[in-house]
CSV table of N, CA and C and ligand atoms in Angstrom, one decimal:
chain,number,residue,atom,x,y,z
A,12,MET,N,20.5,-13.3,-0.3
A,12,MET,CA,20.3,-12.2,0.7
A,12,MET,C,18.7,-12.1,0.6
A,13,SER,N,18.0,-11.7,1.7
A,13,SER,CA,16.9,-11.4,1.7
A,13,SER,C,16.6,-10.0,1.7
A,14,GLU,N,15.2,-9.5,1.3
A,14,GLU,CA,14.9,-8.2,1.0
A,14,GLU,C,13.6,-7.9,1.7
A,15,ALA,N,13.4,-6.8,2.2
A,15,ALA,CA,12.2,-6.3,3.0
A,15,ALA,C,11.5,-5.1,2.3
A,16,THR,N,10.3,-5.1,2.3
A,16,THR,CA,9.3,-4.2,1.8
A,16,THR,C,8.5,-3.8,2.8
A,17,LEU,N,7.8,-2.4,2.6
A,17,LEU,CA,6.7,-1.9,3.1
A,17,LEU,C,5.6,-2.1,2.4
A,18,ILE,N,4.5,-2.7,3.0
A,18,ILE,CA,3.1,-2.9,2.6
A,18,ILE,C,2.2,-2.4,3.4
A,19,LEU,N,1.2,-1.7,2.8
A,19,LEU,CA,0.2,-0.9,3.6
A,19,LEU,C,-1.3,-1.7,3.0
A,20,VAL,N,-2.0,-1.8,4.4
A,20,VAL,CA,-3.4,-2.1,4.0
A,20,VAL,C,-4.1,-0.9,4.1
A,21,LYS,N,-4.4,-0.1,3.2
A,21,LYS,CA,-5.0,1.3,3.2
A,21,LYS,C,-6.1,1.3,3.9
A,22,PRO,N,-6.8,2.4,4.3
A,22,PRO,CA,-8.1,2.5,5.0
A,22,PRO,C,-9.3,1.5,4.4
A,23,ASP,N,-9.3,1.7,3.0
A,23,ASP,CA,-10.5,1.1,2.4
A,23,ASP,C,-10.5,-0.7,2.7
A,24,GLY,N,-9.1,-0.9,2.6
A,24,GLY,CA,-9.1,-2.5,3.1
A,24,GLY,C,-9.3,-2.8,4.4
A,25,VAL,N,-8.9,-1.9,5.3
A,25,VAL,CA,-9.1,-2.3,6.8
A,25,VAL,C,-10.7,-2.2,7.0
A,26,ALA,N,-11.2,-1.1,6.4
A,26,ALA,CA,-12.9,-0.9,6.4
A,26,ALA,C,-13.9,-1.9,6.1
A,27,ARG,N,-13.1,-2.6,5.0
A,27,ARG,CA,-13.9,-3.6,4.1
A,27,ARG,C,-13.6,-5.1,4.9
A,28,GLY,N,-12.6,-4.9,5.9
A,28,GLY,CA,-12.6,-6.2,6.5
A,28,GLY,C,-11.6,-7.3,5.6
A,29,LEU,N,-10.8,-6.5,4.8
A,29,LEU,CA,-10.0,-7.4,3.9
A,29,LEU,C,-8.4,-7.4,4.7
A,30,THR,N,-8.1,-7.1,5.7
A,30,THR,CA,-6.7,-7.2,6.1
A,30,THR,C,-6.2,-8.4,6.3
A,31,GLY,N,-7.1,-9.6,6.8
A,31,GLY,CA,-6.8,-11.0,6.8
A,31,GLY,C,-6.4,-11.6,5.6
A,32,GLU,N,-7.2,-11.3,4.5
A,32,GLU,CA,-7.3,-11.9,3.4
A,32,GLU,C,-6.1,-11.1,2.8
A,33,ILE,N,-5.6,-10.2,2.8
A,33,ILE,CA,-4.3,-9.6,2.3
A,33,ILE,C,-3.3,-10.2,2.8
A,34,LEU,N,-3.2,-10.4,4.1
A,34,LEU,CA,-2.0,-11.0,4.9
A,34,LEU,C,-1.9,-12.5,4.5
A,35,ARG,N,-3.1,-13.1,4.2
A,35,ARG,CA,-3.1,-14.3,3.5
A,35,ARG,C,-2.5,-14.6,2.3
A,36,ARG,N,-2.7,-13.6,1.4
A,36,ARG,CA,-2.0,-13.7,0.1
A,36,ARG,C,-0.6,-13.5,0.2
A,37,ILE,N,0.0,-12.7,1.0
A,37,ILE,CA,1.2,-12.4,1.3
A,37,ILE,C,2.0,-13.6,1.6
A,38,GLU,N,1.2,-14.3,2.9
A,38,GLU,CA,2.0,-15.4,3.4
A,38,GLU,C,1.8,-16.6,2.3
A,39,ALA,N,0.7,-16.6,1.9
A,39,ALA,CA,0.5,-18.0,0.9
A,39,ALA,C,1.7,-17.8,-0.2
A,40,LYS,N,2.1,-16.7,-0.5
A,40,LYS,CA,3.1,-16.6,-1.6
A,40,LYS,C,4.4,-17.1,-1.1
A,41,GLY,N,4.5,-17.0,0.2
A,41,GLY,CA,5.9,-17.6,0.7
A,41,GLY,C,6.6,-16.4,1.3
A,42,TYR,N,6.0,-15.1,1.5
A,42,TYR,CA,6.9,-14.2,2.1
A,42,TYR,C,6.6,-14.3,3.7
A,43,VAL,N,7.6,-13.7,4.5
A,43,VAL,CA,7.5,-13.7,5.8
A,43,VAL,C,7.5,-12.5,6.2
A,44,VAL,N,6.1,-12.5,7.1
A,44,VAL,CA,5.8,-11.1,7.7
A,44,VAL,C,6.6,-10.8,9.0
A,45,THR,N,7.4,-9.7,9.1
A,45,THR,CA,8.2,-9.6,10.2
A,45,THR,C,8.1,-8.5,10.9
A,46,GLY,N,7.0,-7.6,10.7
A,46,GLY,CA,6.4,-6.4,11.4
A,46,GLY,C,4.9,-6.3,10.9
A,47,LEU,N,4.2,-5.9,11.9
A,47,LEU,CA,2.8,-5.6,11.6
A,47,LEU,C,2.2,-4.3,12.9
A,48,ARG,N,1.7,-3.4,12.2
A,48,ARG,CA,1.0,-2.5,13.3
A,48,ARG,C,-0.1,-1.7,12.5
A,49,MET,N,-0.9,-1.4,13.3
A,49,MET,CA,-2.3,-0.8,12.9
A,49,MET,C,-2.0,0.6,13.4
A,50,LEU,N,-2.2,1.6,12.7
A,50,LEU,CA,-2.3,3.1,13.0
A,50,LEU,C,-3.1,4.0,12.1
A,51,GLU,N,-3.4,5.1,12.9
A,51,GLU,CA,-4.2,6.0,12.1
A,51,GLU,C,-3.1,7.1,11.8
A,52,ALA,N,-2.5,7.2,10.5
A,52,ALA,CA,-1.2,7.8,10.0
A,52,ALA,C,-1.9,9.4,9.9
A,53,ASP,N,-1.1,10.0,10.5
A,53,ASP,CA,-1.1,11.7,10.4
A,53,ASP,C,-0.8,12.2,9.2
A,54,ARG,N,-1.0,13.3,9.1
A,54,ARG,CA,-0.7,14.2,7.8
A,54,ARG,C,0.9,14.5,7.6
A,55,GLU,N,1.6,14.5,8.7
A,55,GLU,CA,3.1,14.4,8.5
A,55,GLU,C,3.6,13.1,8.1
A,56,LEU,N,3.4,12.1,8.5
A,56,LEU,CA,3.4,11.1,7.9
A,56,LEU,C,3.3,10.6,6.7
A,57,LEU,N,2.0,10.8,6.4
A,57,LEU,CA,1.4,10.8,4.9
A,57,LEU,C,2.1,11.8,3.8
A,58,ALA,N,2.5,13.0,4.4
A,58,ALA,CA,3.1,13.8,3.6
A,58,ALA,C,4.7,13.2,3.1
A,59,ALA,N,5.3,12.5,4.3
A,59,ALA,CA,6.6,12.2,3.8
A,59,ALA,C,6.5,10.9,2.8
A,60,HIS,N,5.5,10.3,3.5
A,60,HIS,CA,5.3,8.8,2.7
A,60,HIS,C,5.3,9.3,1.1
A,61,TYR,N,4.2,10.0,0.9
A,61,TYR,CA,3.8,10.2,-0.5
A,61,TYR,C,4.2,11.8,-1.1
A,62,ALA,N,5.5,12.1,-0.6
A,62,ALA,CA,6.3,13.2,-1.0
A,62,ALA,C,6.2,13.3,-2.6
A,63,GLU,N,6.7,12.2,-3.3
A,63,GLU,CA,6.9,12.2,-4.7
A,63,GLU,C,5.5,12.8,-5.4
A,64,HIS,N,4.4,12.5,-4.8
A,64,HIS,CA,3.2,13.0,-5.6
A,64,HIS,C,2.8,14.2,-5.2
A,65,GLU,N,3.3,15.0,-4.4
A,65,GLU,CA,2.7,16.5,-4.2
A,65,GLU,C,2.7,17.3,-5.3
A,66,GLY,N,1.5,18.1,-5.4
A,66,GLY,CA,1.3,18.9,-6.5
A,66,GLY,C,0.4,18.2,-7.6
A,67,LYS,N,0.2,16.8,-7.4
A,67,LYS,CA,-0.6,16.2,-8.5
A,67,LYS,C,-2.0,16.4,-8.3
A,68,PRO,N,-2.7,16.0,-9.3
A,68,PRO,CA,-4.2,16.6,-8.9
A,68,PRO,C,-4.9,15.3,-7.8
A,69,PHE,N,-4.4,14.2,-7.7
A,69,PHE,CA,-5.1,13.3,-6.6
A,69,PHE,C,-4.2,13.5,-5.4
A,70,TYR,N,-3.5,14.3,-5.1
A,70,TYR,CA,-2.8,14.5,-4.0
A,70,TYR,C,-3.4,14.8,-3.0
A,71,GLU,N,-4.2,15.8,-2.7
A,71,GLU,CA,-5.0,16.2,-1.6
A,71,GLU,C,-5.9,14.9,-1.4
A,72,PRO,N,-6.6,14.5,-2.4
A,72,PRO,CA,-7.7,13.5,-2.1
A,72,PRO,C,-7.1,12.2,-1.6
A,73,LEU,N,-5.7,11.8,-2.0
A,73,LEU,CA,-4.8,10.9,-1.6
A,73,LEU,C,-4.8,11.0,0.1
A,74,ILE,N,-4.3,12.4,0.5
A,74,ILE,CA,-3.8,12.4,1.8
A,74,ILE,C,-5.0,12.3,2.7
A,75,GLU,N,-6.3,12.7,2.1
A,75,GLU,CA,-7.5,12.8,3.1
A,75,GLU,C,-8.1,11.2,2.9
A,76,PHE,N,-8.1,10.5,1.9
A,76,PHE,CA,-8.4,9.2,2.0
A,76,PHE,C,-7.2,8.5,3.0
A,77,MET,N,-6.2,8.6,3.0
A,77,MET,CA,-5.2,7.9,3.8
A,77,MET,C,-5.4,8.2,5.2
A,78,SER,N,-6.1,9.4,5.5
A,78,SER,CA,-6.3,10.0,7.0
A,78,SER,C,-7.7,9.2,7.5
A,79,SER,N,-8.3,8.6,6.4
A,79,SER,CA,-10.1,8.5,6.9
A,79,SER,C,-10.2,7.3,8.0
A,80,GLY,N,-9.1,6.8,8.2
A,80,GLY,CA,-9.2,5.6,9.1
A,80,GLY,C,-7.9,4.8,9.4
A,81,PRO,N,-7.9,3.7,10.1
A,81,PRO,CA,-6.6,3.0,10.4
A,81,PRO,C,-6.2,2.2,9.2
A,82,THR,N,-4.8,2.2,9.1
A,82,THR,CA,-4.3,1.3,8.3
A,82,THR,C,-3.1,0.4,8.8
A,83,VAL,N,-2.9,-0.6,8.4
A,83,VAL,CA,-2.4,-1.6,8.9
A,83,VAL,C,-0.8,-1.8,7.9
A,84,ALA,N,0.1,-1.6,8.7
A,84,ALA,CA,1.6,-1.5,7.8
A,84,ALA,C,2.2,-2.8,8.2
A,85,ILE,N,2.6,-3.4,7.2
A,85,ILE,CA,3.3,-4.7,7.1
A,85,ILE,C,4.6,-4.6,6.7
A,86,ARG,N,5.6,-5.3,7.4
A,86,ARG,CA,7.0,-5.2,6.8
A,86,ARG,C,6.9,-6.9,6.5
A,87,ALA,N,7.5,-7.1,5.0
A,87,ALA,CA,7.6,-8.5,4.5
A,87,ALA,C,8.8,-8.6,4.2
A,88,GLU,N,9.3,-9.8,4.4
A,88,GLU,CA,10.7,-10.4,3.8
A,88,GLU,C,11.0,-11.4,3.1
A,89,GLY,N,11.6,-11.6,2.2
A,89,GLY,CA,11.9,-12.5,0.9
A,89,GLY,C,12.7,-12.1,-0.2
A,90,HIS,N,13.1,-13.0,-0.8
A,90,HIS,CA,14.2,-12.8,-2.0
A,90,HIS,C,13.3,-12.1,-2.9
A,91,ARG,N,13.2,-10.9,-3.6
A,91,ARG,CA,12.9,-10.1,-4.4
A,91,ARG,C,11.3,-9.9,-4.2
A,92,VAL,N,11.1,-9.7,-2.8
A,92,VAL,CA,9.8,-9.3,-2.4
A,92,VAL,C,9.3,-8.1,-2.7
A,93,ILE,N,10.0,-7.2,-3.0
A,93,ILE,CA,9.5,-5.8,-3.6
A,93,ILE,C,8.8,-5.8,-4.9
A,94,GLU,N,9.5,-6.5,-5.7
A,94,GLU,CA,8.9,-6.9,-7.3
A,94,GLU,C,7.7,-7.9,-7.1
A,95,GLY,N,8.0,-8.9,-6.2
A,95,GLY,CA,6.8,-10.0,-6.0
A,95,GLY,C,5.7,-9.5,-5.4
A,96,PHE,N,5.6,-8.6,-4.5
A,96,PHE,CA,4.5,-8.0,-3.9
A,96,PHE,C,3.8,-7.1,-4.9
A,97,ARG,N,4.7,-6.4,-5.7
A,97,ARG,CA,3.8,-5.3,-6.6
A,97,ARG,C,3.1,-5.9,-7.6
A,98,SER,N,3.7,-7.4,-7.9
A,98,SER,CA,2.8,-8.1,-8.9
A,98,SER,C,1.7,-8.8,-8.2
A,99,LEU,N,1.7,-9.3,-7.0
A,99,LEU,CA,0.5,-9.5,-6.2
A,99,LEU,C,-0.5,-8.6,-6.4
A,100,ALA,N,0.0,-7.3,-6.0
A,100,ALA,CA,-1.0,-6.1,-5.9
A,100,ALA,C,-1.8,-5.8,-7.0
A,101,GLY,N,-1.0,-5.9,-8.3
A,101,GLY,CA,-1.4,-5.5,-9.4
A,101,GLY,C,-1.6,-4.2,-9.8
A,102,THR,N,-1.9,-3.5,-10.9
A,102,THR,CA,-1.7,-2.4,-11.2
A,102,THR,C,-2.6,-1.2,-10.3
A,103,THR,N,-2.2,0.1,-10.4
A,103,THR,CA,-3.0,0.9,-9.6
A,103,THR,C,-4.3,1.2,-9.8
A,104,ASP,N,-4.6,1.0,-11.2
A,104,ASP,CA,-6.3,1.3,-11.4
A,104,ASP,C,-6.8,-0.3,-11.3
A,105,PRO,N,-7.7,-0.3,-10.3
A,105,PRO,CA,-8.4,-1.7,-9.8
A,105,PRO,C,-9.3,-1.9,-11.1
A,106,SER,N,-9.9,-0.9,-11.8
A,106,SER,CA,-10.8,-1.7,-13.2
A,106,SER,C,-10.0,-2.4,-14.0
A,107,THR,N,-8.7,-2.3,-14.1
A,107,THR,CA,-7.9,-2.8,-15.2
A,107,THR,C,-7.0,-3.8,-14.6
A,108,ALA,N,-6.8,-3.8,-13.3
A,108,ALA,CA,-5.8,-4.7,-12.7
A,108,ALA,C,-6.2,-6.1,-12.9
A,109,ALA,N,-5.1,-6.9,-13.1
A,109,ALA,CA,-5.5,-8.3,-13.7
A,109,ALA,C,-6.2,-9.0,-12.7
A,110,PRO,N,-7.1,-9.7,-13.0
A,110,PRO,CA,-7.8,-10.8,-12.1
A,110,PRO,C,-6.7,-11.7,-11.5
A,111,GLY,N,-6.9,-12.1,-10.2
A,111,GLY,CA,-5.7,-13.0,-9.6
A,111,GLY,C,-4.9,-11.9,-8.8
A,112,THR,N,-4.9,-10.5,-9.0
A,112,THR,CA,-4.2,-9.7,-8.0
A,112,THR,C,-5.0,-9.4,-7.0
A,113,ILE,N,-4.4,-8.7,-5.9
A,113,ILE,CA,-5.4,-8.1,-5.0
A,113,ILE,C,-6.2,-7.0,-5.4
A,114,ARG,N,-5.8,-6.1,-6.1
A,114,ARG,CA,-6.6,-5.1,-6.8
A,114,ARG,C,-7.6,-5.6,-7.8
A,115,GLY,N,-7.0,-6.3,-8.5
A,115,GLY,CA,-8.0,-7.1,-9.6
A,115,GLY,C,-9.1,-7.7,-9.1
A,116,ASP,N,-9.0,-8.5,-8.1
A,116,ASP,CA,-10.0,-9.3,-7.4
A,116,ASP,C,-10.8,-8.7,-6.5
A,117,LEU,N,-10.4,-7.8,-5.8
A,117,LEU,CA,-10.9,-7.2,-4.5
A,117,LEU,C,-11.2,-5.8,-4.7
A,118,GLY,N,-10.8,-5.1,-5.7
A,118,GLY,CA,-10.9,-3.7,-5.5
A,118,GLY,C,-11.6,-3.2,-6.8
A,119,ARG,N,-12.1,-2.0,-6.8
A,119,ARG,CA,-13.1,-1.4,-7.8
A,119,ARG,C,-12.8,0.1,-7.9
A,120,ASP,N,-13.4,0.8,-9.0
A,120,ASP,CA,-13.5,2.1,-9.1
A,120,ASP,C,-14.9,2.6,-8.6
A,121,TRP,N,-14.7,3.4,-7.5
A,121,TRP,CA,-15.8,3.9,-6.7
A,121,TRP,C,-16.1,5.3,-7.2
A,122,GLY,N,-15.6,5.9,-8.4
A,122,GLY,CA,-15.7,7.2,-9.0
A,122,GLY,C,-15.5,8.4,-8.1
A,123,LEU,N,-14.3,8.0,-7.4
A,123,LEU,CA,-13.8,9.3,-6.4
A,123,LEU,C,-12.6,9.9,-7.2
A,124,LYS,N,-12.0,10.9,-6.4
A,124,LYS,CA,-10.9,11.5,-7.0
A,124,LYS,C,-9.8,11.0,-6.9
A,125,VAL,N,-9.6,10.0,-6.0
A,125,VAL,CA,-8.7,9.3,-5.7
A,125,VAL,C,-9.0,7.5,-5.6
A,126,GLN,N,-8.0,6.9,-6.4
A,126,GLN,CA,-8.3,5.4,-6.5
A,126,GLN,C,-7.9,4.7,-5.3
A,127,GLN,N,-9.3,4.3,-4.7
A,127,GLN,CA,-8.9,3.6,-3.5
A,127,GLN,C,-8.6,2.0,-3.9
A,128,ASN,N,-7.5,1.6,-4.0
A,128,ASN,CA,-6.9,0.6,-4.1
A,128,ASN,C,-6.3,-0.6,-3.3
A,129,LEU,N,-6.8,-0.4,-2.0
A,129,LEU,CA,-6.6,-1.3,-1.1
A,129,LEU,C,-5.1,-1.5,-0.5
A,130,VAL,N,-4.1,-1.7,-1.2
A,130,VAL,CA,-2.8,-1.6,-0.7
A,130,VAL,C,-1.7,-0.8,-1.3
A,131,HIS,N,-0.8,-0.5,-0.6
A,131,HIS,CA,0.7,0.0,-1.0
A,131,HIS,C,1.6,-0.8,-1.0
A,132,GLY,N,2.5,-1.0,-2.1
A,132,GLY,CA,3.7,-1.6,-1.9
A,132,GLY,C,4.9,-0.9,-2.4
A,133,SER,N,6.1,-0.8,-1.7
A,133,SER,CA,7.3,0.0,-1.9
A,133,SER,C,7.6,-0.5,-3.3
A,134,ASP,N,8.3,0.5,-4.2
A,134,ASP,CA,8.7,0.1,-5.6
A,134,ASP,C,10.1,0.0,-5.9
A,135,SER,N,11.0,0.2,-4.8
A,135,SER,CA,12.5,-0.1,-5.0
A,135,SER,C,13.1,-0.4,-3.6
A,136,VAL,N,14.2,-0.7,-3.9
A,136,VAL,CA,15.1,-0.9,-2.2
A,136,VAL,C,15.1,0.7,-1.7
A,137,GLU,N,15.4,1.5,-2.3
A,137,GLU,CA,15.6,2.7,-1.7
A,137,GLU,C,14.4,3.1,-1.2
A,138,SER,N,13.2,2.8,-2.0
A,138,SER,CA,11.9,3.6,-1.2
A,138,SER,C,11.5,2.7,-0.2
A,139,ALA,N,11.7,1.2,-0.1
A,139,ALA,CA,11.5,0.4,0.9
A,139,ALA,C,12.2,0.9,2.2
A,140,GLU,N,13.4,1.0,1.9
A,140,GLU,CA,14.3,1.4,3.2
A,140,GLU,C,13.5,2.7,3.9
A,141,ARG,N,13.5,3.8,3.1
A,141,ARG,CA,13.0,4.9,3.2
A,141,ARG,C,11.6,4.9,4.0
A,142,GLU,N,10.6,4.1,3.3
A,142,GLU,CA,9.3,3.9,3.9
A,142,GLU,C,9.2,2.9,5.1
A,143,LEU,N,9.9,1.9,5.1
A,143,LEU,CA,10.2,1.2,6.3
A,143,LEU,C,10.5,2.2,7.6
A,144,GLY,N,11.3,3.0,7.2
A,144,GLY,CA,11.9,3.7,8.6
A,144,GLY,C,10.6,4.8,9.0
A,145,LEU,N,9.8,5.3,7.9
A,145,LEU,CA,8.8,6.2,8.2
A,145,LEU,C,7.5,5.4,9.2
A,146,TRP,N,7.2,4.0,8.8
A,146,TRP,CA,6.2,3.6,9.3
A,146,TRP,C,6.8,2.6,10.6
A,147,PHE,N,8.0,2.3,10.6
A,147,PHE,CA,8.3,1.5,11.5
A,147,PHE,C,9.5,2.0,12.8
A,148,SER,N,9.5,3.3,12.6
A,148,SER,CA,10.6,4.1,13.4
A,148,SER,C,10.3,3.8,15.0
U,9,IDP,P1,1.0,2.6,-6.7
U,9,IDP,O1,0.2,2.6,-5.4
U,9,IDP,O2,0.3,1.7,-7.5
U,9,IDP,O3,2.5,2.6,-6.6
U,9,IDP,P2,1.3,5.6,-7.3
U,9,IDP,O4,1.5,6.2,-8.7
U,9,IDP,O5,2.4,5.5,-6.5
U,9,IDP,O6,0.7,4.1,-7.3
U,9,IDP,O7,0.1,6.6,-6.5
U,9,IDP,C1,-0.1,6.3,-5.2
U,9,IDP,C2,-1.4,6.0,-5.1
U,9,IDP,O8,-2.3,7.5,-5.4
U,9,IDP,C3,-2.4,5.0,-5.7
U,9,IDP,O9,-2.2,3.7,-5.1
U,9,IDP,C4,-3.6,5.4,-5.8
U,9,IDP,O10,-4.3,5.4,-4.5
U,9,IDP,C5,-3.4,6.9,-6.0
U,9,IDP,N1,-3.5,7.4,-7.7
U,9,IDP,C6,-2.3,7.4,-8.1
U,9,IDP,N2,-2.7,7.8,-9.6
U,9,IDP,C7,-3.9,8.3,-9.4
U,9,IDP,C8,-4.6,8.5,-10.6
U,9,IDP,O11,-4.2,9.1,-11.7
U,9,IDP,N3,-6.0,9.0,-10.1
U,9,IDP,C9,-6.4,8.8,-8.8
U,9,IDP,N4,-5.8,8.1,-7.8
U,9,IDP,C10,-4.4,7.8,-8.2
U,10,MG,MG1,3.7,4.1,-5.5
């Protein structure tokens, strides 16, 4: 049974011209891109997407950052793609994300209130279904 996940190239990734490199890594791994769109996410979409983080110290900076420019939303499919893409992305903090991962190879800490770490990937089947509904409705 195939599985689908939501991947976002965040505004820092788009602004740095890394959309192609990130798509390349997803496809090179063997996952199939079955949806692709570029959009400027509004506050309503971002509040729904990041509802679990409301009230945290980085929440407002996160919403502001994610509103700062276009995002590329990707629907990717494959057996265990949710776990597999999280592994490709690397850990949240780009300073310590393992080399070989998207965040480890291409990201760094810019000393801001929120980590600009290039990509988002859904973290469970439930999140993936919810998030794909938000970004590809
Ligand atoms: P994830 O993207 O690795 O799943 P989450 O905990 O879901 O990480 O956090 C969502 C986003 O919020 C992160 O990707 C990052 O941009 C930002 N973020 C998370 N934790 C922190 C933090 O402790 N300081 C600054 N920014 C953070
Ligand atoms: Mg997360």
